[in-house]
Amino acid sequence: MYILFYITVALLIIYAMLIGYYERAWKKIPAFNGGYAKSPHDTLKVSVIIPARNEEDNIIRCLTSISQQTYDKELIEVIVVNDHSTDSTEERIKNFNGVNIRLINLREHLNGNTINSYKKKAIEVAISVASGDLIITTDADCTSKPDWIKCLVAHHLRYKAVFLAAPVKIKTDHSVLSIFQSIDFLTLQGITGAAVSTRLHSMCNGANLAYEKKVFYEIGGFKNIDNIASGDDMLLMHKIVKKYPTRFFYVKDSAAIVSTAPAPSWKSFFQQRIRWASKADKYNDKGIFYVLLLVYFLNLLFLIFLLAAIWNISWIFFFLVLVISKTIIEYTFVRSVAAFFEQQQLMAYFPFLQPLHIIYTVFAGWFGKFGTYEWKSRRVK
């Protein structure tokens, strides 16, 4: 066990260096705040693509926020792809009057076939009929700020970006579950911004992306990754980054933040994270793979010390020392990210949720590789 302790300490030092790198990189990202306001009047047409499956409780809020965009309404095309919804999602979309919507039923494009990645297929079908030069994707449970599209377009034009990873935050309802998800997501967003801005590795979230339509076809779209249930965001990003290694950016602008609701239950939260973890070994970007590997084994060793305390209570001391060290290493980085997302108040809970985060990381990683998960009422192996 002592050998494991020394190995853990060594990995923790490497982890501290990595988090320090992320923190410095995050703080150096050029703030784009207000940059969209200085741009000349744009004529770029955009297509906002929203895959939706059983989103009757969320879709109207999503569409309402898009209808309130300050970008020229004539230049916004909204394409909603109904992915076999069994609730009133389709009816709610049809009855919405705030913005012109093109509704596509994915069922009509599958000819009864069963596939492994319905979301990728939904996006692919939408892009095939999109008239916009810039594709923007979001989720049906997300809401955006009024200058969201204007900000993304301005960033795209200023930097000649072919791919934009934009910020996403989880709203809290003051429950332990929502607070835990929000803090976990803040960490992921900070790493995303830092990694993208320094070109360390590619990382993004499909709830807030923008990329050129022509580039999607240049790299073959989802070809060769369409058999993977998840990865409509990061796996696609990596294909684009390989072709355009200097033309992808993270949009660090508060106007570009998209907000999403937390998973409603612990079960659905774990299912979501298992789905995310399931694509970990599919990354051709070995940078992100090795980072994930480091994080996983570090947390696994932490958990081993916690379990060892069942037989020898003295190991609980080593576990606590390691957890406290991990908390100190991460705290200032996550706090700086929380400030950008105006969620600083969540940092009061950060130290107390560390043990839960360690357990969840280990189990989500394991089941993502060797287990099955359920997503949108579909069982995926």
Short mmCIF file of C-alpha atoms in Angstrom, two decimals, residues 84-282:
data_model
loop_
_atom_site.label_atom_id
_atom_site.label_comp_id
_atom_site.label_asym_id
_atom_site.label_seq_id
_atom_site.Cartn_x
_atom_site.Cartn_y
_atom_site.Cartn_z
CA HIS A 84 -38.70 9.83 -32.61
CA SER A 85 -40.29 11.80 -29.78
CA THR A 86 -43.12 10.00 -28.00
CA ASP A 87 -44.39 13.05 -26.14
CA SER A 88 -45.80 16.37 -27.40
CA THR A 89 -42.45 17.76 -28.61
CA GLU A 90 -43.48 17.79 -32.27
CA GLU A 91 -46.81 19.51 -31.60
CA ARG A 92 -45.16 22.20 -29.49
CA ILE A 93 -42.65 22.94 -32.23
CA LYS A 94 -45.39 23.18 -34.86
CA ASN A 95 -47.40 25.57 -32.70
CA PHE A 96 -44.49 27.88 -31.88
CA ASN A 97 -44.82 31.31 -33.50
CA GLY A 98 -41.73 33.19 -32.32
CA VAL A 99 -39.32 32.25 -35.11
CA ASN A 100 -39.43 30.52 -38.48
CA ILE A 101 -38.68 26.85 -37.95
CA ARG A 102 -38.01 24.01 -40.33
CA LEU A 103 -39.14 20.80 -38.65
CA ILE A 104 -37.64 17.51 -39.79
CA ASN A 105 -38.76 14.10 -38.58
CA LEU A 106 -35.72 11.85 -38.37
CA ARG A 107 -37.91 8.77 -38.77
CA GLU A 108 -38.52 9.70 -42.39
CA HIS A 109 -34.78 9.54 -43.14
CA LEU A 110 -34.02 6.14 -41.62
CA ASN A 111 -36.34 3.88 -43.61
CA GLY A 112 -37.00 1.87 -40.50
CA ASN A 113 -33.31 1.15 -39.88
CA THR A 114 -31.83 1.05 -36.40
CA ILE A 115 -28.58 3.00 -35.90
CA ASN A 116 -26.23 3.60 -33.01
CA SER A 117 -25.98 7.40 -33.16
CA TYR A 118 -29.30 9.09 -33.74
CA LYS A 119 -28.02 12.51 -32.75
CA LYS A 120 -25.23 12.47 -35.34
CA LYS A 121 -27.74 11.39 -37.96
CA ALA A 122 -30.11 14.19 -36.91
CA ILE A 123 -27.36 16.79 -37.30
CA GLU A 124 -26.20 15.29 -40.60
CA VAL A 125 -29.72 15.40 -42.06
CA ALA A 126 -30.19 18.99 -40.88
CA ILE A 127 -26.89 20.13 -42.41
CA SER A 128 -27.84 18.52 -45.72
CA VAL A 129 -30.78 20.92 -46.05
CA ALA A 130 -29.26 23.91 -44.24
CA SER A 131 -28.87 27.12 -46.22
CA GLY A 132 -26.56 28.83 -43.73
CA ASP A 133 -22.80 29.10 -44.22
CA LEU A 134 -22.22 28.81 -40.48
CA ILE A 135 -23.73 25.88 -38.61
CA ILE A 136 -24.57 26.45 -34.94
CA THR A 137 -25.65 23.50 -32.82
CA THR A 138 -27.36 23.54 -29.46
CA ASP A 139 -29.56 21.21 -27.44
CA ALA A 140 -33.31 21.38 -26.98
CA ASP A 141 -32.95 21.88 -23.22
CA CYS A 142 -30.68 24.93 -23.62
CA THR A 143 -31.40 28.65 -23.55
CA SER A 144 -29.22 31.40 -24.98
CA LYS A 145 -28.67 35.10 -24.37
CA PRO A 146 -29.95 37.69 -26.89
CA ASP A 147 -26.49 38.37 -28.38
CA TRP A 148 -25.52 34.69 -28.63
CA ILE A 149 -25.60 34.36 -32.42
CA LYS A 150 -24.23 37.86 -33.00
CA CYS A 151 -21.29 37.03 -30.75
CA LEU A 152 -20.49 33.72 -32.46
CA VAL A 153 -20.70 35.28 -35.92
CA ALA A 154 -18.43 38.17 -34.90
CA HIS A 155 -15.87 35.76 -33.45
CA HIS A 156 -16.04 33.60 -36.57
CA LEU A 157 -15.43 36.57 -38.85
CA ARG A 158 -12.74 38.26 -36.77
CA TYR A 159 -10.53 35.19 -36.40
CA LYS A 160 -11.53 33.40 -39.63
CA ALA A 161 -12.45 30.48 -37.42
CA VAL A 162 -13.70 27.27 -38.98
CA PHE A 163 -14.69 25.84 -35.58
CA LEU A 164 -15.80 27.55 -32.38
CA ALA A 165 -16.20 25.90 -28.99
CA ALA A 166 -18.44 28.14 -26.92
CA PRO A 167 -19.27 28.23 -23.19
CA VAL A 168 -22.01 26.21 -21.51
CA LYS A 169 -23.17 26.36 -17.92
CA ILE A 170 -25.55 24.26 -15.86
CA LYS A 171 -28.21 26.17 -13.96
CA THR A 172 -28.68 25.24 -10.33
CA ASP A 173 -31.89 24.78 -8.36
CA HIS A 174 -30.02 24.72 -5.02
CA SER A 175 -30.22 20.93 -4.74
CA VAL A 176 -27.06 18.94 -3.98
CA LEU A 177 -27.40 17.20 -7.36
CA SER A 178 -27.57 20.42 -9.38
CA ILE A 179 -24.74 22.04 -7.41
CA PHE A 180 -22.54 18.97 -7.91
CA GLN A 181 -23.24 18.95 -11.66
CA SER A 182 -22.60 22.68 -11.97
CA ILE A 183 -19.22 22.51 -10.23
CA ASP A 184 -18.19 19.46 -12.23
CA PHE A 185 -19.19 21.23 -15.43
CA LEU A 186 -17.32 24.41 -14.48
CA THR A 187 -14.15 22.35 -14.26
CA LEU A 188 -14.79 20.83 -17.69
CA GLN A 189 -15.46 24.25 -19.20
CA GLY A 190 -12.27 25.67 -17.75
CA ILE A 191 -10.25 22.79 -19.16
CA THR A 192 -12.02 23.19 -22.51
CA GLY A 193 -11.17 26.88 -22.75
CA ALA A 194 -7.58 26.38 -21.64
CA ALA A 195 -6.92 23.39 -23.90
CA VAL A 196 -8.47 24.94 -27.00
CA SER A 197 -6.79 28.32 -26.55
CA THR A 198 -3.34 26.73 -26.23
CA ARG A 199 -3.96 24.01 -28.83
CA LEU A 200 -3.04 21.44 -26.18
CA HIS A 201 -5.89 19.19 -27.21
CA SER A 202 -9.37 19.50 -28.72
CA MET A 203 -12.37 19.68 -26.42
CA CYS A 204 -15.89 21.09 -26.67
CA ASN A 205 -19.56 20.54 -25.85
CA GLY A 206 -22.27 19.98 -28.45
CA ALA A 207 -24.68 22.29 -26.64
CA ASN A 208 -22.80 25.30 -28.02
CA LEU A 209 -20.76 24.85 -31.18
CA ALA A 210 -20.30 26.68 -34.48
CA TYR A 211 -18.51 25.48 -37.59
CA GLU A 212 -18.52 26.17 -41.30
CA LYS A 213 -20.88 24.03 -43.35
CA LYS A 214 -18.34 23.58 -46.14
CA VAL A 215 -15.73 22.36 -43.65
CA PHE A 216 -18.15 19.74 -42.33
CA TYR A 217 -18.25 18.24 -45.82
CA GLU A 218 -14.53 18.74 -46.44
CA ILE A 219 -13.68 16.41 -43.57
CA GLY A 220 -16.39 13.91 -44.48
CA GLY A 221 -18.84 14.84 -41.76
CA PHE A 222 -19.38 12.02 -39.28
CA LYS A 223 -17.91 9.37 -41.55
CA ASN A 224 -15.92 6.77 -39.56
CA ILE A 225 -17.33 8.05 -36.25
CA ASP A 226 -21.02 7.57 -37.00
CA ASN A 227 -21.02 4.13 -35.35
CA ILE A 228 -20.17 5.68 -31.96
CA ALA A 229 -23.27 6.68 -30.00
CA SER A 230 -21.68 9.80 -28.51
CA GLY A 231 -19.12 12.22 -29.94
CA ASP A 232 -21.12 14.49 -32.22
CA ASP A 233 -19.02 17.27 -30.70
CA MET A 234 -15.47 16.27 -29.71
CA LEU A 235 -14.92 13.55 -32.31
CA LEU A 236 -16.13 15.89 -35.04
CA MET A 237 -13.99 18.69 -33.66
CA HIS A 238 -10.88 16.53 -33.81
CA LYS A 239 -11.50 15.74 -37.49
CA ILE A 240 -11.78 19.46 -38.23
CA VAL A 241 -8.74 20.32 -36.12
CA LYS A 242 -6.60 17.81 -38.03
CA LYS A 243 -7.36 19.68 -41.26
CA TYR A 244 -7.30 23.20 -39.79
CA PRO A 245 -4.93 23.02 -36.79
CA THR A 246 -4.79 26.80 -36.18
CA ARG A 247 -8.35 27.90 -36.95
CA PHE A 248 -10.32 26.70 -33.94
CA PHE A 249 -11.06 28.86 -30.89
CA TYR A 250 -12.86 29.04 -27.57
CA VAL A 251 -15.28 31.96 -27.28
CA LYS A 252 -14.64 33.52 -23.88
CA ASP A 253 -17.54 35.94 -23.93
CA SER A 254 -20.37 36.05 -21.41
CA ALA A 255 -22.82 36.84 -24.24
CA ALA A 256 -22.02 33.47 -25.81
CA ILE A 257 -22.91 31.42 -22.74
CA VAL A 258 -25.65 28.86 -23.26
CA SER A 259 -27.44 27.59 -20.15
CA THR A 260 -28.80 24.11 -19.67
CA ALA A 261 -30.79 22.42 -16.92
CA PRO A 262 -29.11 19.82 -14.72
CA ALA A 263 -29.97 16.16 -15.10
CA PRO A 264 -33.15 15.65 -13.06
CA SER A 265 -31.97 12.64 -11.06
CA TRP A 266 -28.78 10.96 -9.92
CA LYS A 267 -29.54 8.05 -12.23
CA SER A 268 -29.90 10.26 -15.30
CA PHE A 269 -26.77 12.19 -14.31
CA PHE A 270 -24.69 9.02 -14.13
CA GLN A 271 -26.17 7.78 -17.39
CA GLN A 272 -25.16 11.05 -19.06
CA ARG A 273 -21.61 10.92 -17.71
CA ILE A 274 -21.24 7.25 -18.65
CA ARG A 275 -22.29 8.20 -22.18
CA TRP A 276 -19.61 10.89 -22.24
CA ALA A 277 -16.99 8.50 -20.86
CA SER A 278 -17.88 5.84 -23.44
CA LYS A 279 -16.05 7.73 -26.19
CA ALA A 280 -12.82 8.23 -24.21
CA ASP A 281 -10.86 5.50 -26.00
CA LYS A 282 -12.20 6.63 -29.39
#
